[in-house]
Every structure is written in C-alpha cells, then in structure tokens.
Coordinates of C-alpha atoms and ligand atoms in Angstrom, one line a residue:
Chain A
M1 CA 15.3 14.4 19.9
K2 CA 16.0 11.3 22.3
C3 CA 14.5 7.7 22.3
R4 CA 11.8 7.5 24.8
K5 CA 13.2 4.2 25.9
C6 CA 16.7 4.5 26.2
G7 CA 17.8 8.1 25.5
E8 CA 19.7 7.5 22.4
K9 CA 19.3 9.8 19.4
A10 CA 16.2 9.1 18.0
V11 CA 15.6 8.4 14.3
I12 CA 12.1 9.1 13.8
H13 CA 9.5 11.2 15.6
M14 CA 5.8 10.1 15.6
R15 CA 4.0 13.0 16.1
Q16 CA 0.7 11.4 16.6
H17 CA 1.8 8.9 19.3
K18 CA 4.2 11.9 20.8
L19 CA 6.7 9.0 20.3
A20 CA 10.3 9.4 19.3
L21 CA 12.4 6.1 19.0
C22 CA 16.0 5.1 18.4
K23 CA 16.7 2.6 15.5
N24 CA 16.7 -0.4 17.7
H25 CA 13.5 0.5 19.4
F26 CA 11.7 1.4 16.5
L27 CA 12.8 -2.0 14.7
D28 CA 11.4 -3.6 17.8
W29 CA 8.2 -1.6 18.2
I30 CA 7.1 -2.2 14.5
P31 CA 6.6 -6.0 14.8
K32 CA 5.2 -5.8 18.4
Q33 CA 2.6 -3.2 17.3
T34 CA 1.8 -5.3 14.4
Q35 CA 0.9 -8.2 16.7
R36 CA -1.2 -6.3 18.8
F37 CA -3.1 -5.4 15.6
I38 CA -3.4 -8.6 14.2
H39 CA -4.5 -10.1 17.7
D40 CA -7.0 -7.1 18.3
N41 CA -8.6 -7.5 15.4
K42 CA -8.5 -11.5 15.2
M43 CA -6.9 -11.3 11.8
F44 CA -5.1 -14.6 12.0
I45 CA -3.3 -17.2 14.5
P46 CA 0.0 -18.7 14.3
E47 CA -1.6 -22.1 12.8
D48 CA -2.9 -20.2 9.9
R49 CA -1.5 -20.3 6.4
I50 CA -0.9 -16.8 5.2
L51 CA -0.3 -15.5 1.5
V52 CA 0.9 -12.3 1.2
A53 CA 0.3 -10.2 -1.9
V54 CA 3.8 -8.4 -2.7
S55 CA 4.2 -5.8 -5.5
G56 CA 7.8 -4.9 -4.7
G57 CA 6.9 -1.9 -2.9
K58 CA 8.1 -0.8 0.7
D59 CA 4.6 -1.8 2.4
S60 CA 4.1 -5.3 1.1
L61 CA 8.0 -6.3 1.6
V62 CA 8.1 -4.6 5.0
L63 CA 4.8 -6.8 5.9
W64 CA 6.5 -10.1 4.6
D65 CA 9.5 -9.0 6.7
V66 CA 7.5 -8.3 9.8
L67 CA 5.3 -11.3 9.7
S68 CA 8.1 -13.9 9.1
R69 CA 10.0 -12.2 12.0
L70 CA 6.8 -12.6 14.1
G71 CA 7.1 -16.4 13.2
Y72 CA 3.9 -16.8 11.0
Q73 CA 4.0 -19.3 7.9
V74 CA 3.5 -16.5 4.9
D75 CA 4.0 -16.9 1.6
G76 CA 4.2 -14.3 -1.0
L77 CA 2.4 -13.8 -4.1
Y78 CA 3.5 -11.6 -7.0
I79 CA 1.6 -10.8 -9.6
G80 CA 3.3 -10.0 -12.9
L81 CA 1.3 -7.2 -14.7
G82 CA 3.7 -6.5 -17.5
I83 CA 4.0 -2.9 -17.2
D84 CA 7.1 -1.0 -18.6
G85 CA 6.3 2.8 -18.4
G86 CA 9.7 3.6 -19.4
N87 CA 11.3 2.5 -16.3
G88 CA 11.1 -1.4 -16.6
Y89 CA 8.5 -0.9 -13.5
S90 CA 7.1 -4.5 -13.7
A91 CA 10.7 -6.4 -14.3
E92 CA 12.3 -4.3 -11.7
S93 CA 9.9 -5.1 -9.1
R94 CA 9.8 -8.7 -9.9
R95 CA 13.7 -8.9 -9.5
I96 CA 13.4 -7.1 -6.3
T97 CA 10.6 -9.4 -5.0
E98 CA 12.1 -12.6 -6.0
R99 CA 15.5 -11.4 -4.4
F100 CA 13.8 -10.6 -1.3
A101 CA 12.4 -13.9 -1.2
A102 CA 15.7 -15.7 -1.8
E103 CA 17.5 -13.8 0.6
H104 CA 14.9 -14.3 3.4
K105 CA 14.4 -18.3 2.3
L106 CA 10.5 -17.5 1.8
D107 CA 8.3 -19.1 -0.7
L108 CA 6.9 -16.9 -3.6
I109 CA 4.3 -17.6 -5.9
I110 CA 4.4 -16.0 -9.2
Y111 CA 1.5 -15.2 -11.4
D112 CA 2.0 -13.5 -14.7
I113 CA -0.9 -12.5 -16.4
E114 CA 0.4 -12.4 -19.9
E115 CA 1.1 -16.2 -19.3
H116 CA -2.2 -16.9 -18.1
E117 CA -4.5 -14.4 -20.2
G118 CA -2.3 -14.0 -23.4
L119 CA -1.8 -10.3 -23.0
D120 CA -0.5 -7.9 -20.5
I121 CA -2.1 -5.3 -18.7
P122 CA -1.5 -2.3 -20.7
T123 CA -2.0 -4.0 -23.8
A124 CA -5.3 -5.5 -22.6
A125 CA -6.3 -2.0 -21.1
S126 CA -5.8 -0.4 -24.6
M127 CA -8.6 -2.8 -25.9
T128 CA -11.3 -2.1 -23.3
R129 CA -13.1 1.2 -23.6
R130 CA -12.8 2.3 -20.1
G131 CA -9.0 1.7 -20.0
R132 CA -7.6 3.6 -23.0
E133 CA -6.3 6.3 -20.7
R134 CA -5.5 4.8 -17.7
P135 CA -4.9 0.9 -17.1
C136 CA -5.8 0.9 -13.7
S137 CA -9.5 -0.4 -13.7
I138 CA -8.6 -3.9 -15.5
C139 CA -5.2 -3.8 -13.4
G140 CA -7.1 -3.4 -10.0
L141 CA -9.8 -5.7 -11.1
S142 CA -7.7 -8.5 -12.3
K143 CA -5.1 -8.3 -9.1
R144 CA -8.0 -8.5 -6.6
H145 CA -9.4 -11.6 -8.7
I146 CA -6.2 -13.3 -8.9
M147 CA -5.3 -12.6 -5.4
N148 CA -8.6 -14.4 -4.3
R149 CA -8.4 -17.2 -6.9
V150 CA -4.5 -18.1 -5.8
A151 CA -5.4 -18.1 -2.0
I152 CA -8.4 -20.4 -2.5
E153 CA -6.7 -22.6 -5.0
N154 CA -3.6 -23.0 -2.7
D155 CA -6.0 -23.4 0.7
Y156 CA -4.4 -20.4 2.4
D157 CA -6.6 -19.4 5.4
V158 CA -5.9 -15.8 4.9
L159 CA -5.0 -13.1 2.5
V160 CA -3.0 -10.1 3.8
T161 CA -2.1 -6.9 2.1
G162 CA 0.4 -4.0 3.1
H163 CA -2.3 -1.4 2.9
N164 CA -1.0 1.3 5.6
L165 CA -3.2 4.2 7.6
D166 CA -2.5 6.5 4.6
D167 CA -3.9 4.3 2.2
E168 CA -6.8 3.4 4.1
A169 CA -7.6 7.1 4.9
A170 CA -7.2 8.2 1.3
V171 CA -9.7 5.5 0.3
L172 CA -12.1 6.4 3.4
F173 CA -11.9 10.1 2.0
G174 CA -12.8 9.1 -1.6
N175 CA -15.7 7.1 -0.4
T176 CA -16.8 9.8 2.1
L177 CA -16.7 12.6 -0.5
N178 CA -19.1 10.5 -2.7
W179 CA -21.0 8.6 0.1
L180 CA -20.3 5.6 -1.4
T181 CA -22.3 3.7 1.3
G182 CA -21.8 0.2 0.2
Y183 CA -18.1 0.8 -0.1
L184 CA -18.0 2.3 3.5
Q185 CA -19.7 -0.5 4.8
R186 CA -17.0 -3.1 3.4
Q187 CA -14.0 -1.0 4.2
G188 CA -12.3 -2.2 7.2
P189 CA -8.9 -4.0 8.3
V190 CA -10.6 -7.5 8.4
L191 CA -12.8 -8.7 5.6
P192 CA -14.2 -12.0 6.9
N193 CA -14.2 -15.0 4.3
R194 CA -17.4 -16.0 2.4
S195 CA -18.1 -18.6 0.3
G196 CA -15.5 -18.7 -2.5
L197 CA -13.9 -15.5 -1.1
V198 CA -11.0 -15.6 1.2
K199 CA -10.5 -13.7 4.6
K200 CA -8.6 -10.8 4.0
A201 CA -6.8 -8.7 6.4
K202 CA -4.4 -5.6 6.3
P203 CA -2.3 -5.7 9.4
F204 CA -0.5 -2.3 8.8
F205 CA -3.7 -0.3 8.8
R206 CA -2.5 1.6 11.9
F207 CA 0.8 2.4 10.4
Y208 CA 1.6 5.8 8.7
E209 CA 3.3 5.4 5.2
R210 CA 6.3 7.1 6.6
E211 CA 7.0 4.4 9.3
T212 CA 6.7 1.6 7.1
A213 CA 9.2 3.5 4.8
A214 CA 11.3 3.9 7.8
Y215 CA 11.3 0.6 8.5
A216 CA 12.5 -0.4 5.2
L217 CA 15.2 2.1 5.4
L218 CA 16.3 0.9 8.7
R219 CA 16.2 -2.7 7.8
G220 CA 18.2 -2.2 4.6
I221 CA 15.1 -3.7 2.5
E222 CA 15.5 -2.9 -1.1
Y223 CA 12.0 -2.0 -2.6
I224 CA 10.9 -0.1 -5.8
Y225 CA 10.9 3.5 -5.3
D226 CA 9.7 4.6 -8.4
E227 CA 6.1 4.1 -8.6
C228 CA 4.0 2.4 -11.3
P229 CA 3.9 4.9 -14.0
H230 CA 0.4 4.9 -14.3
A231 CA -0.2 5.8 -10.4
D232 CA 0.8 9.6 -11.6
G233 CA -2.1 11.8 -10.9
A234 CA -4.1 9.0 -9.4
K235 CA -6.8 10.5 -7.1
S236 CA -5.6 8.6 -3.9
I237 CA -2.2 10.4 -4.2
Y238 CA -4.3 13.6 -4.3
Y239 CA -6.4 12.7 -1.2
K240 CA -3.2 11.6 0.6
V241 CA -1.8 15.1 -0.1
L242 CA -4.6 16.5 1.5
L243 CA -4.9 14.6 4.3
N244 CA -1.2 15.0 4.9
R245 CA -1.9 19.0 4.9
L246 CA -4.6 18.2 7.9
E247 CA -2.0 16.3 9.5
A248 CA 0.8 19.0 9.3
D249 CA -1.7 21.2 11.3
R250 CA -3.3 18.7 13.6
R251 CA -1.2 16.1 14.5
G252 CA -3.2 12.7 14.4
A253 CA -5.6 13.8 12.2
K254 CA -5.2 11.1 9.6
L255 CA -5.4 8.3 12.2
S256 CA -8.5 9.7 14.1
F257 CA -10.4 10.1 11.0
Y258 CA -9.9 6.6 10.3
L259 CA -10.4 5.1 13.6
S260 CA -13.5 7.4 14.6
F261 CA -14.8 5.9 11.2
L262 CA -14.3 2.4 12.6
R263 CA -16.0 3.3 15.9
A264 CA -18.8 4.6 14.0
K265 CA -19.2 1.6 11.6
E266 CA -19.4 -0.5 14.9
T267 CA -22.5 1.6 16.3
M268 CA -24.0 0.4 12.9
V269 CA -23.9 3.8 11.2
F270 CA -24.0 2.1 7.9
T271 CA -26.2 -1.0 7.9
S272 CA -28.4 -3.2 5.6
E273 CA -27.1 -2.3 2.0
G274 CA -24.3 -4.7 2.3
D275 CA -26.6 -7.5 3.1
D276 CA -28.4 -7.1 -0.2
V277 CA -25.4 -7.1 -2.0
E278 CA -24.5 -10.2 -0.1
R279 CA -27.6 -12.3 -1.0
M280 CA -27.5 -11.2 -4.5
L281 CA -24.0 -12.9 -5.0
H282 CA -23.7 -16.1 -7.3
P283 CA -21.2 -18.0 -8.7
C284 CA -19.7 -16.6 -11.9
T285 CA -20.7 -19.2 -15.0
S286 CA -17.0 -19.3 -15.9
C287 CA -14.5 -19.2 -13.0
G288 CA -17.0 -19.8 -10.1
Q289 CA -16.1 -16.6 -8.0
P290 CA -18.8 -15.2 -6.4
T291 CA -19.9 -12.3 -8.3
S292 CA -23.1 -10.0 -8.0
T293 CA -23.1 -9.2 -12.0
P294 CA -25.4 -11.6 -13.8
D295 CA -23.9 -14.4 -15.5
L296 CA -20.0 -13.8 -15.9
C297 CA -17.9 -11.7 -13.0
T298 CA -16.3 -8.6 -13.9
Y299 CA -12.9 -10.5 -14.4
C300 CA -14.1 -12.8 -16.8
R301 CA -16.4 -10.5 -18.6
T302 CA -13.6 -7.7 -19.0
W303 CA -10.9 -10.2 -20.3
K304 CA -13.7 -11.9 -22.8
E305 CA -14.5 -8.3 -24.0
V306 CA -10.4 -7.8 -24.4
R307 CA -9.9 -11.2 -26.3
D308 CA -12.9 -10.6 -28.6
R309 CA -11.6 -7.1 -29.3
R310 CA -8.4 -8.5 -29.9
E311 CA -9.9 -11.0 -32.7
T312 CA -11.5 -8.3 -34.4
V313 CA -8.4 -6.2 -34.4
L314 CA -6.3 -9.3 -35.7
E315 CA -9.1 -10.2 -38.4
K316 CA -9.1 -7.0 -39.6
G317 CA -5.1 -6.5 -40.0
I318 CA -5.2 -3.7 -38.2
E319 CA -2.2 -3.0 -36.1
S320 CA -3.3 -3.1 -32.6
Chain B
M1 CA 25.4 30.1 5.5
T2 CA 23.5 27.4 3.4
A3 CA 22.3 23.7 3.6
R4 CA 21.0 21.7 0.6
I5 CA 18.0 19.5 0.4
Q6 CA 17.6 17.3 -2.4
L7 CA 14.0 15.4 -3.2
R8 CA 14.3 13.1 -6.1
D9 CA 15.9 15.1 -9.0
K10 CA 15.5 18.4 -7.5
E11 CA 17.6 20.2 -5.1
F12 CA 16.9 23.1 -2.8
K13 CA 19.3 25.7 -1.1
V14 CA 18.2 26.9 2.4
R15 CA 19.6 28.9 5.4
S16 CA 21.3 26.6 8.0
G17 CA 20.6 27.5 11.5
M18 CA 16.9 26.3 11.3
T19 CA 15.3 23.0 11.8
I20 CA 14.4 20.4 9.0
R21 CA 10.9 21.0 9.6
S22 CA 11.1 24.7 9.3
A23 CA 12.8 24.4 6.0
L24 CA 10.2 21.7 4.6
L25 CA 7.4 24.1 5.5
Q26 CA 9.5 26.8 3.8
L27 CA 9.7 24.9 0.5
N28 CA 6.3 23.7 0.6
I29 CA 7.3 20.3 1.0
Q30 CA 4.8 18.3 3.1
P31 CA 6.8 17.0 6.3
E32 CA 4.4 14.0 6.7
A33 CA 5.8 13.0 2.9
V34 CA 9.0 12.5 3.3
L35 CA 11.8 11.0 5.5
P36 CA 15.2 13.1 6.0
T37 CA 18.3 11.3 5.9
R38 CA 21.9 12.7 6.0
D39 CA 24.6 10.2 4.7
G40 CA 22.2 7.4 4.7
E41 CA 21.0 7.9 8.3
L42 CA 17.7 8.7 9.1
L43 CA 16.9 12.1 11.2
T44 CA 14.1 13.5 13.0
D45 CA 12.9 16.7 11.7
D46 CA 13.8 18.6 14.7
E47 CA 17.4 18.3 13.8
I48 CA 18.9 21.9 13.3
L49 CA 20.5 22.2 9.5
Q50 CA 24.1 22.9 9.8
E51 CA 26.2 24.9 7.4
R52 CA 27.1 22.6 4.4
D53 CA 24.6 19.9 5.3
E54 CA 23.4 17.6 2.5
I55 CA 20.0 16.3 3.5
R56 CA 18.1 13.6 1.0
L57 CA 14.5 13.3 1.6
I58 CA 13.0 10.2 0.7
A59 CA 9.5 10.4 -0.5
V60 CA 7.2 8.0 1.1
I61 CA 3.9 8.5 -0.7
S62 CA 2.9 5.4 -2.7
G63 CA -0.3 4.9 -5.0
G64 CA -1.5 1.6 -3.7
A65 CA 0.0 -0.5 -6.3
Y66 CA -2.1 -3.5 -5.1
Ligands
LIG1 S1 -1.2 2.3 -10.6 FE1 -2.7 1.4 -12.0 S2 -1.9 0.2 -13.4 FE2 -0.2 0.7 -11.7 S3 -0.1 -1.0 -10.5 FE3 -1.6 0.5 -9.6 S4 -3.6 0.0 -10.3 FE4 -1.8 -1.2 -11.7
LIG2 ZN1 16.2 3.5 22.0
LIG3 ZN1 -15.3 -15.2 -13.5

C-alpha cells in the first residue's frame, strides 16, 4: 500500500478515512488534524495556559508531544496513585513521564496522593465499602478532583486529557446501553468552565486508538505498555472489543457512532436534566469545589470515610 | 511455508502467502486492536506474509487510565 501524498510505502492505513500514509506524512497529519479539532471545537488558543493530565500511557504522552510541537504552552500533571500490582505500575509510569518531560524540557507537576492523603489508592480502596474488589471508583473520582484542583489553583485556562475516539465511543456505548441521559448530556469533546470547575478538552477525540499508538511508535515515544493491573476485565475494554467487531465489518462504524451522537446532541435530543444538576451545585463545605451532593463533595466524603475507617482499624489494633 | 506472529507472550504460526489482515482474522485477533511490526517497522495489514516472517503485534487497547 502506498502513501496517498507521496507514493512511498505506507506504514498505516486508516480504513475509516480510506487514507494510507508513510511515516513522515503520518507524523505531519496527526498534529495538523489535532490543530483542526482544537480550532473547530474552540478548545483553546495559543495564549491559553494548558494543563495536560499525563498517565505515562501512550495517549497522554502523545498529546503532550503534539501540543508542544504545535507551539502551545502546555505543562503536565502526573498523579501518583501508588499502584504496584506486581509490575510496579505507578513507579514505572512515573519514571516514563518524568523522563519524557526532561527530554522535551517540559514542566511537570507531580501530585502524589499518598503524600497528600496519607494513603495510596489501593490501601484507601480496601477501606471503602465499594472499593474492596476494584479500586477504580475511588481512583477515578480522586483523579478527577485533583486534576481540577491543580488546574484551578495554578490558574490554568484549560485541562486537557488524551481520550481518543475508542475511549469516547466506549463511554458512549455504556451510557447508551443504560440510557444515562445525564451523562449523555455532559459527554463531549469540550466541557466549558463553570464556577470552580476548569474548562476541559479532549483534542484527540477523533483519533482511533491505533493512530495514537502508531504515532508513539513512529516518534519513538516510550510509554507504559502494560496496563494498570486493575483495568483488567474493565467494562470499557469489553465495549471497545465489541465496537472493534463492528468496525471490522463496517469501516468507520466507531467514528460515525460517536459523531452522529454529537450531532444528535446539537439538535437537543438530550435536554433540561443537566440544567437541574447545574442549579443544584454548591461549594463543598470542606474543599470548596462545586458539588451536587449535600455538605461534602464525593471526594471529601470518600476520603473522610477512608480515614475514619483507618482510625477504627488502628484503634482496634487489627492489621489493615 | 510458515510465518510467525507474536502478541504479548503468545506466538502463532500461520501460512505465509496471505495478508496480515487475513491471518489476524483467522487467529481471531481484531485487526483494529493491534499494529503489526516487522523488525520494529510499522506495516499496513495488507502486507503479504513471507516465509519465515516474524511479525510482532503491538496491542493498542488501553483501559482509560485517567
Ligand atoms: S484501572 Fe482503575 S485503578 Fe487503575 S488507574 Fe484506572 S481507574 Fe485507577
Ligand atoms: Zn508520504
Ligand atoms: Zn470537597
């Protein structure tokens, strides 16, 4: 197969676009497309200060690389979760992220959960009722909370994440299967800022996962290949597999599933409910972040529960 | 007339002479979920497998670790 632009040997064929490209043209195409998505969706402008959430995985590192190649002022935020899982997941992803930042002379903020909260994610999860099997619930809510807090406290204009089309389509699939209209209404490539909540954007929302992986490979970006051990068996992965089955039979199925959702949303298929949630927001009595739950936000409430439980455990002298 | 395909710690033997895509489908591996490489070079999946080819597949699915 030949590159559509120069006729050299292609390294990737993007069937949904009927487009094959050689290495050089692909490495050009990704930033150009990204710039178009940023502009068309009014994500941010060159004057904005951008914070990218970096996990050490391919998508977030590639995003950081592409945005800095495009000339944006973009700093990284790495959140230390303290997950070992037998393969030293957190330690390794931190090493990779720090190395990337150093090599590219980019600024990286490290936020270690254990340093701030006294416990790492797996230990904290073992102390919650919901988290005994899988720490993803406390992990996810902590990451969302911390990303927002760090962005607000350091005056960033926008927080960006490396979510790709496969991530977005999988979430959409889950939300649609259960008709979670509230979530559907808030799902999209850009979330505007509201009081206490930073603007969020996903500049890679139209790239297939294999495209960001190919970019990492071709640019020689080292990323953490082995998943967080807790992702194993996650629903999102199951949905991705199902969507890839559709894609194999009908090229572009994933992309059109997501893009037609965005179009449907514009015509106001999902209305009103979000406004109610919005009206109910008030500041958390402990941290001040907006929340719809009474008194404490979910983050503060969950971590309070963890600390209380830990104290009981320590008092009783039971090994935790 | 065989070629080898590796994915993580698994290795499969397939007939050479067919495309990588057909081999993947035969092995029940989703073409969308992997990137084929040979000697570290990325390949399109219409590439015909040659005798003694060693293809390493890079898995691309991630669990959304944000
Ligand atoms: S898989 Fe679960 S525990 Fe691991 S990083 Fe993601 S949310 Fe956290
Ligand atoms: Zn070319
Ligand atoms: Zn709070």
